Rosetta silent file (secondary structure, phi, psi, omega in degrees, C-alpha in Angstrom):
SEQUENCE: METIIKLAELKLEQFVQGTNNNWLIFSTLPESKQHSSGIDGDVILNALKAVEIIDADLDVVIDAAYDYSYSISTDNKLKLAFAKSKHADKGSALDSLKCVTITYELGDLKRNGDYYRVIARDNLGAELHRTNPLTLDQIDKVISTFDSTRDVSTSGYVKYEIKPDFIVN
SCORE:     score description
SCORE:     0.000 S_00000001
   1 L     0.000  156.398  179.510  -10.566   12.774    6.957 S_00000001
   2 E  -103.782  164.593  152.032   -9.372   11.099    3.450 S_00000001
   3 E  -129.561  140.388  168.772   -5.930   10.538    2.492 S_00000001
   4 E  -103.961  122.560  164.421   -4.620    9.513   -1.035 S_00000001
   5 E  -117.573 -160.234  162.706   -1.465    7.455   -1.598 S_00000001
   6 E  -106.677  118.511  139.096   -0.560    5.090   -4.929 S_00000001
   7 H    17.949  -67.744  165.049   -0.693    1.716   -5.320 S_00000001
   8 H   -55.526  -25.116  176.619    2.763    1.587   -5.877 S_00000001
   9 H   -85.616   -8.240  163.559    3.356    2.728   -2.216 S_00000001
  10 L   -98.379  159.069  163.437    1.854   -0.394   -0.435 S_00000001
  11 L   -79.522  147.738  177.516    3.938   -3.436    0.007 S_00000001
  12 E  -103.489  131.017 -164.029    2.941   -6.266   -1.962 S_00000001
  13 E  -112.457  -13.930 -170.051    2.791   -9.032    0.181 S_00000001
  14 E  -144.614  155.418  146.107    1.178  -11.983   -1.768 S_00000001
  15 E  -138.654  135.769  172.618    0.053  -12.958   -5.494 S_00000001
  16 E  -137.792  139.473  172.160   -2.553  -15.634   -5.846 S_00000001
  17 E  -121.215  119.934  158.868   -3.726  -17.604   -8.484 S_00000001
  18 L   -44.092 -169.084  174.155   -7.391  -18.693   -8.672 S_00000001
  19 L   -96.439  -68.807  177.416   -9.331  -20.704  -10.718 S_00000001
  20 L   -75.000  -44.518  162.896  -10.957  -17.848  -12.387 S_00000001
  21 E  -112.172  169.525  156.462   -8.895  -14.887  -11.201 S_00000001
  22 E  -111.403  164.434 -173.183   -5.372  -13.910   -9.727 S_00000001
  23 E  -178.548  138.883 -172.771   -5.240  -10.941   -7.396 S_00000001
  24 E   -85.563  122.156 -170.939   -2.528   -9.242   -5.517 S_00000001
  25 E  -111.417  119.018 -174.845   -3.023   -8.889   -1.741 S_00000001
  26 E  -109.008  153.388  176.025   -1.234   -5.765   -0.578 S_00000001
  27 E   -30.642 -171.174 -168.313   -0.113   -4.463    3.025 S_00000001
  28 E   -99.012  164.790 -159.194   -2.740   -2.736    5.077 S_00000001
  29 L   -89.760  135.291  165.949   -3.852    0.779    3.874 S_00000001
  30 L   -43.174  114.326 -168.885   -1.721    3.443    6.757 S_00000001
  31 L    43.926   30.076  171.522   -3.576    4.654    9.391 S_00000001
  32 E   -65.824  163.272  154.463   -6.833    3.599    7.810 S_00000001
  33 L   -66.327  158.889 -178.064  -10.026    3.248    9.725 S_00000001
  34 L   -77.564  144.887  159.312  -10.989   -0.549   10.345 S_00000001
  35 L  -101.800  155.414 -168.297  -13.181   -1.806    8.045 S_00000001
  36 L   -99.381  -35.299  179.426  -16.307   -4.243    8.996 S_00000001
  37 L  -127.696 -164.537  176.678  -16.742   -5.692    5.268 S_00000001
  38 L  -104.026   21.059 -163.846  -15.464   -5.777    1.762 S_00000001
  39 L  -146.904   22.442  172.912  -18.277   -3.492    0.645 S_00000001
  40 L   -67.913    5.442  179.345  -18.307   -0.379    2.853 S_00000001
  41 L    82.133  -43.925 -146.216  -17.851    2.008    0.134 S_00000001
  42 L   -70.659  -41.107 -168.801  -15.028    3.802    2.075 S_00000001
  43 L  -113.671  140.541 -168.134  -11.979    3.113   -0.320 S_00000001
  44 E  -105.128  124.171  145.471  -11.731    4.306   -4.126 S_00000001
  45 L   -94.956  111.141  174.306   -9.486    3.108   -6.366 S_00000001
  46 L   -98.443  141.358 -160.077   -9.034    5.777   -9.012 S_00000001
  47 L    82.342   25.321  162.175   -8.570    5.333  -12.813 S_00000001
  48 L  -116.204  143.715  156.278   -9.702    1.742  -12.516 S_00000001
  49 L   -84.807  121.237  176.768  -13.354    0.210  -13.546 S_00000001
  50 E  -142.955  104.042  178.239  -13.347   -1.456  -10.041 S_00000001
  51 E  -100.327  137.894  174.019  -16.099   -2.698   -8.111 S_00000001
  52 E   -70.199  139.496  179.579  -15.655   -3.611   -4.314 S_00000001
  53 E  -128.971  168.198  170.094  -16.456   -7.144   -3.231 S_00000001
  54 L   -88.022 -168.155  175.201  -16.214   -8.933   -0.202 S_00000001
  55 H   -69.231  -53.109 -175.235  -12.827  -11.810    0.394 S_00000001
  56 H   -66.748    9.050  176.218  -15.037  -14.637   -0.671 S_00000001
  57 H   -97.034  -26.938 -157.667  -15.575  -13.194   -3.928 S_00000001
  58 L   -58.480  -21.625 -155.458  -12.085  -12.588   -5.067 S_00000001
  59 L  -139.761   31.525 -172.074  -12.030  -15.791   -7.399 S_00000001
  60 L  -104.245  161.365 -177.515  -16.079  -15.610   -8.403 S_00000001
  61 L   -64.631  148.687  177.093  -15.925  -14.335  -12.609 S_00000001
  62 L   -68.727  133.649  150.893  -15.673  -10.055  -12.859 S_00000001
  63 L   -43.268  132.865 -169.867  -18.553   -8.486  -13.829 S_00000001
  64 L   -66.271  -43.742  174.654  -18.241   -7.724  -17.712 S_00000001
  65 L   -63.353   11.584 -162.869  -18.305   -3.472  -16.536 S_00000001
  66 L  -131.543 -167.329  166.137  -15.810   -3.795  -14.718 S_00000001
  67 L  -120.543  -18.136  170.056  -11.944   -4.727  -15.236 S_00000001
  68 E  -140.741  174.540 -179.305  -11.191   -5.645  -11.523 S_00000001
  69 E  -142.427  178.991 -130.372  -12.858   -5.980   -8.305 S_00000001
  70 E  -160.613  114.902  179.385  -11.312   -5.081   -4.988 S_00000001
  71 E  -129.794  148.011  170.362  -12.084   -5.960   -1.237 S_00000001
  72 E  -139.422  129.026  178.506  -10.628   -4.270    2.146 S_00000001
  73 L  -114.104 -161.802  176.375  -12.033   -6.139    5.342 S_00000001
  74 L   -47.657  -34.040 -169.443  -11.214   -6.171    8.941 S_00000001
  75 L   -76.549  -50.358 -154.970   -7.409   -6.709    7.982 S_00000001
  76 L    87.906    3.405 -161.684   -7.372   -3.697    6.227 S_00000001
  77 E  -116.174  135.507  177.919   -5.336   -5.068    3.349 S_00000001
  78 E   -89.541  158.953  178.031   -6.280   -4.530   -0.156 S_00000001
  79 E  -157.486  134.106 -166.780   -6.680   -7.124   -2.321 S_00000001
  80 E  -104.372  110.346 -176.393   -7.204   -6.868   -6.160 S_00000001
  81 E   -89.183  154.184  162.810   -8.802   -9.285   -8.454 S_00000001
  82 E  -152.469  147.359  143.980   -8.286   -9.161  -12.078 S_00000001
  83 E    -6.208  150.950 -150.208   -9.041  -12.076  -14.914 S_00000001
  84 L  -107.596  -55.600 -170.578   -6.457  -14.527  -15.406 S_00000001
  85 L   -52.039  -27.053 -172.630   -6.581  -13.157  -19.284 S_00000001
  86 L   -57.649  -69.066 -179.406   -5.840   -9.475  -17.740 S_00000001
  87 L  -130.604  147.068 -176.876   -2.194  -10.119  -17.122 S_00000001
  88 L   -94.892   -2.229 -176.622   -0.120  -12.514  -17.689 S_00000001
  89 L  -159.103  170.010  173.969    1.931  -12.327  -14.669 S_00000001
  90 H   -53.012  -54.390 -178.469    2.519  -10.441  -11.051 S_00000001
  91 H   -59.774  -34.169 -179.862    5.158   -8.122  -12.930 S_00000001
  92 H   -62.214  -72.256  177.475    2.682   -7.324  -15.376 S_00000001
  93 H   -46.087  -43.450  177.479   -0.146   -6.333  -13.355 S_00000001
  94 H   -52.079  -34.140  175.739    2.308   -4.240  -11.091 S_00000001
  95 H   -74.769  -25.703  173.751    3.428   -2.336  -13.894 S_00000001
  96 H   -97.951   -6.011  177.126    0.020   -1.407  -15.416 S_00000001
  97 H   -98.279  -15.020 -177.937   -1.074   -0.508  -11.546 S_00000001
  98 L   -21.001  -47.085 -169.672    1.590    1.668  -10.551 S_00000001
  99 L  -102.663    4.672 -145.460    0.279    5.002  -11.066 S_00000001
 100 L   -86.640  109.191 -176.712   -3.314    3.556   -9.800 S_00000001
 101 E   -87.569  159.979  160.931   -4.244    5.953   -6.301 S_00000001
 102 E  -126.923  129.525  167.296   -6.460    4.955   -3.218 S_00000001
 103 E  -116.167  127.538 -162.802   -8.585    7.209   -1.612 S_00000001
 104 E  -141.912  153.638  167.254   -9.508    6.342    2.084 S_00000001
 105 E   -72.864  113.605  162.831  -10.588    7.195    5.466 S_00000001
 106 E   -45.336  141.334  158.634   -8.088    8.016    8.000 S_00000001
 107 L   -83.123 -141.544 -171.594   -8.877    6.374   11.506 S_00000001
 108 L  -140.984  103.804 -154.247   -9.044    8.469   14.250 S_00000001
 109 E   -86.234  126.161  157.941   -5.098    9.244   14.584 S_00000001
 110 E  -101.476  126.813 -177.167   -3.518    9.782   18.049 S_00000001
 111 E   -67.837  146.427 -174.425    0.135   10.870   18.026 S_00000001
 112 L   -93.724   95.913  169.935    2.528    8.150   19.424 S_00000001
 113 L    31.545 -145.811 -166.961    4.629   10.432   21.869 S_00000001
 114 L   -95.169   47.140  176.321    7.685   12.317   19.881 S_00000001
 115 L   -94.984  139.304 -176.252    7.940    9.138   17.593 S_00000001
 116 E  -131.841 -157.524 -173.871    8.185    9.290   13.808 S_00000001
 117 L  -162.639  148.880 -170.503    8.663    6.643   10.982 S_00000001
 118 E  -141.164  131.066  174.658   10.967    7.186    8.075 S_00000001
 119 E  -121.112  146.029  178.698   10.270    5.254    4.519 S_00000001
 120 E  -105.410  101.328 -169.429   13.492    4.988    2.300 S_00000001
 121 E  -121.457  132.208  177.841   12.312    5.190   -1.396 S_00000001
 122 L   -73.708 -144.901  171.416   14.634    4.680   -4.317 S_00000001
 123 L   -72.546  -34.786  170.542   14.919    7.067   -7.456 S_00000001
 124 L   -63.948  -11.842  170.737   11.875    5.217   -9.173 S_00000001
 125 L    84.279   11.605  172.057    9.701    6.030   -5.656 S_00000001
 126 L   -91.982  136.580 -167.801    9.826    2.109   -4.682 S_00000001
 127 E   -68.437  153.137 -165.575    9.952    1.763   -1.179 S_00000001
 128 E  -126.738  -61.926  170.481   13.463    0.165   -0.258 S_00000001
 129 E  -151.765  148.121 -165.425   12.641    0.465    3.587 S_00000001
 130 E  -140.639  142.367 -167.878   10.250    1.550    6.590 S_00000001
 131 L   -83.650 -177.040  158.227   11.103    1.748   10.104 S_00000001
 132 L   -89.208  171.278 -177.889    9.451    1.029   13.424 S_00000001
 133 L   -74.427  139.637 -168.780    8.613    4.279   15.394 S_00000001
 134 E  -145.115  145.461  159.248   11.972    6.163   16.368 S_00000001
 135 L   -63.222  151.966 -172.681   12.995    9.063   17.713 S_00000001
 136 H   -65.495  -21.583  171.328   14.599   11.620   15.230 S_00000001
 137 H   -42.846  -56.304 -177.282   17.956   11.046   16.879 S_00000001
 138 H   -74.869  -56.551  153.290   17.680    7.428   15.616 S_00000001
 139 H    -1.610  -62.252  178.199   16.295    8.580   12.383 S_00000001
 140 H   -55.898  -43.148  164.661   19.028   10.359   11.741 S_00000001
 141 H   -29.583  -71.404 -155.996   21.185    7.192   12.148 S_00000001
 142 H   -71.619  -34.267  168.819   19.382    5.393    9.767 S_00000001
 143 H   -56.699  -72.853  179.129   19.429    8.213    6.973 S_00000001
 144 H   -18.041  -66.734  176.325   23.091    8.370    7.772 S_00000001
 145 H   -45.735  -61.214  171.671   23.412    4.450    7.317 S_00000001
 146 H   -55.507  -57.398 -174.009   21.494    4.473    3.896 S_00000001
 147 H   -67.916  -16.727 -166.860   23.469    7.332    2.445 S_00000001
 148 H   -86.926  -62.906  173.901   26.990    5.820    3.311 S_00000001
 149 H   -55.114  -47.332 -174.503   26.058    2.525    1.957 S_00000001
 150 L   -75.705  111.356 -177.150   24.360    3.129   -1.021 S_00000001
 151 L   -71.009  120.713  179.806   26.386    3.658   -4.614 S_00000001
 152 L   -95.647   -2.753  166.749   24.389    6.145   -6.463 S_00000001
 153 L   -72.212  -24.034 -178.699   26.570    5.482   -9.707 S_00000001
 154 L  -119.288  -27.874 -175.047   24.885    2.082   -9.773 S_00000001
 155 L   -87.729  -26.562 -174.849   21.797    2.099   -7.388 S_00000001
 156 L    93.810 -164.691  172.232   20.495    5.760   -7.741 S_00000001
 157 L  -111.034  177.257  179.571   19.637    7.793   -4.607 S_00000001
 158 L  -109.915  146.381  140.244   17.301    7.547   -1.724 S_00000001
 159 E  -102.758  146.174 -176.196   14.572    9.498   -0.618 S_00000001
 160 E  -136.263  138.603 -171.974   13.173    9.719    2.427 S_00000001
 161 E  -103.025  136.702  171.260    9.689   10.561    4.058 S_00000001
 162 E  -121.233  150.893  163.015    9.475   11.234    7.538 S_00000001
 163 L  -165.215  160.193 -168.356    6.347   11.533    9.402 S_00000001
 164 L   -58.181  159.965  164.821    4.984   11.236   12.769 S_00000001
 165 L   -81.219  150.094  171.514    3.845    7.800   14.317 S_00000001
 166 E  -143.618  133.626  176.790    0.370    7.738   15.098 S_00000001
 167 E   -82.028  130.821 -168.757   -1.628    5.015   17.123 S_00000001
 168 E  -106.321  125.923 -174.277   -4.664    4.453   15.100 S_00000001
 169 L  -125.168    0.000    0.000   -7.876    4.065   17.471 S_00000001
């Protein structure tokens, strides 16, 4: 079974400046099956001319036929490399990539009891907060806290996504 998410839905963990390329390291793909290498072809970046590589090649000059190279390995984190001339800095890279979608295979999912996760996003869709597994009563308190502390006239409104918590086998 596959799922599709926007690159903007992943948390940026690190911006790396290499000799040939810069690259972005994003959080793990949610509920993804574990990958054995950076070249198993199970992850597809849509709307990009990109090639899948192994982690060790993130700083190797990218083939002229592609604009980006990316790797997913056993840590299930997306590492997206681009030539230094492609984007001037981390901000311009993130801005140009925000609408890119990622298609990948889900792992073998097993429900984690009656636990759920809530993701709070601002009105632009940027993630503000992601909870650990909680009961629905606990989630109600999280949402109430966000709603009572956020000034919508200056910081916009909050959207919530509630989904069951899964253990990936």
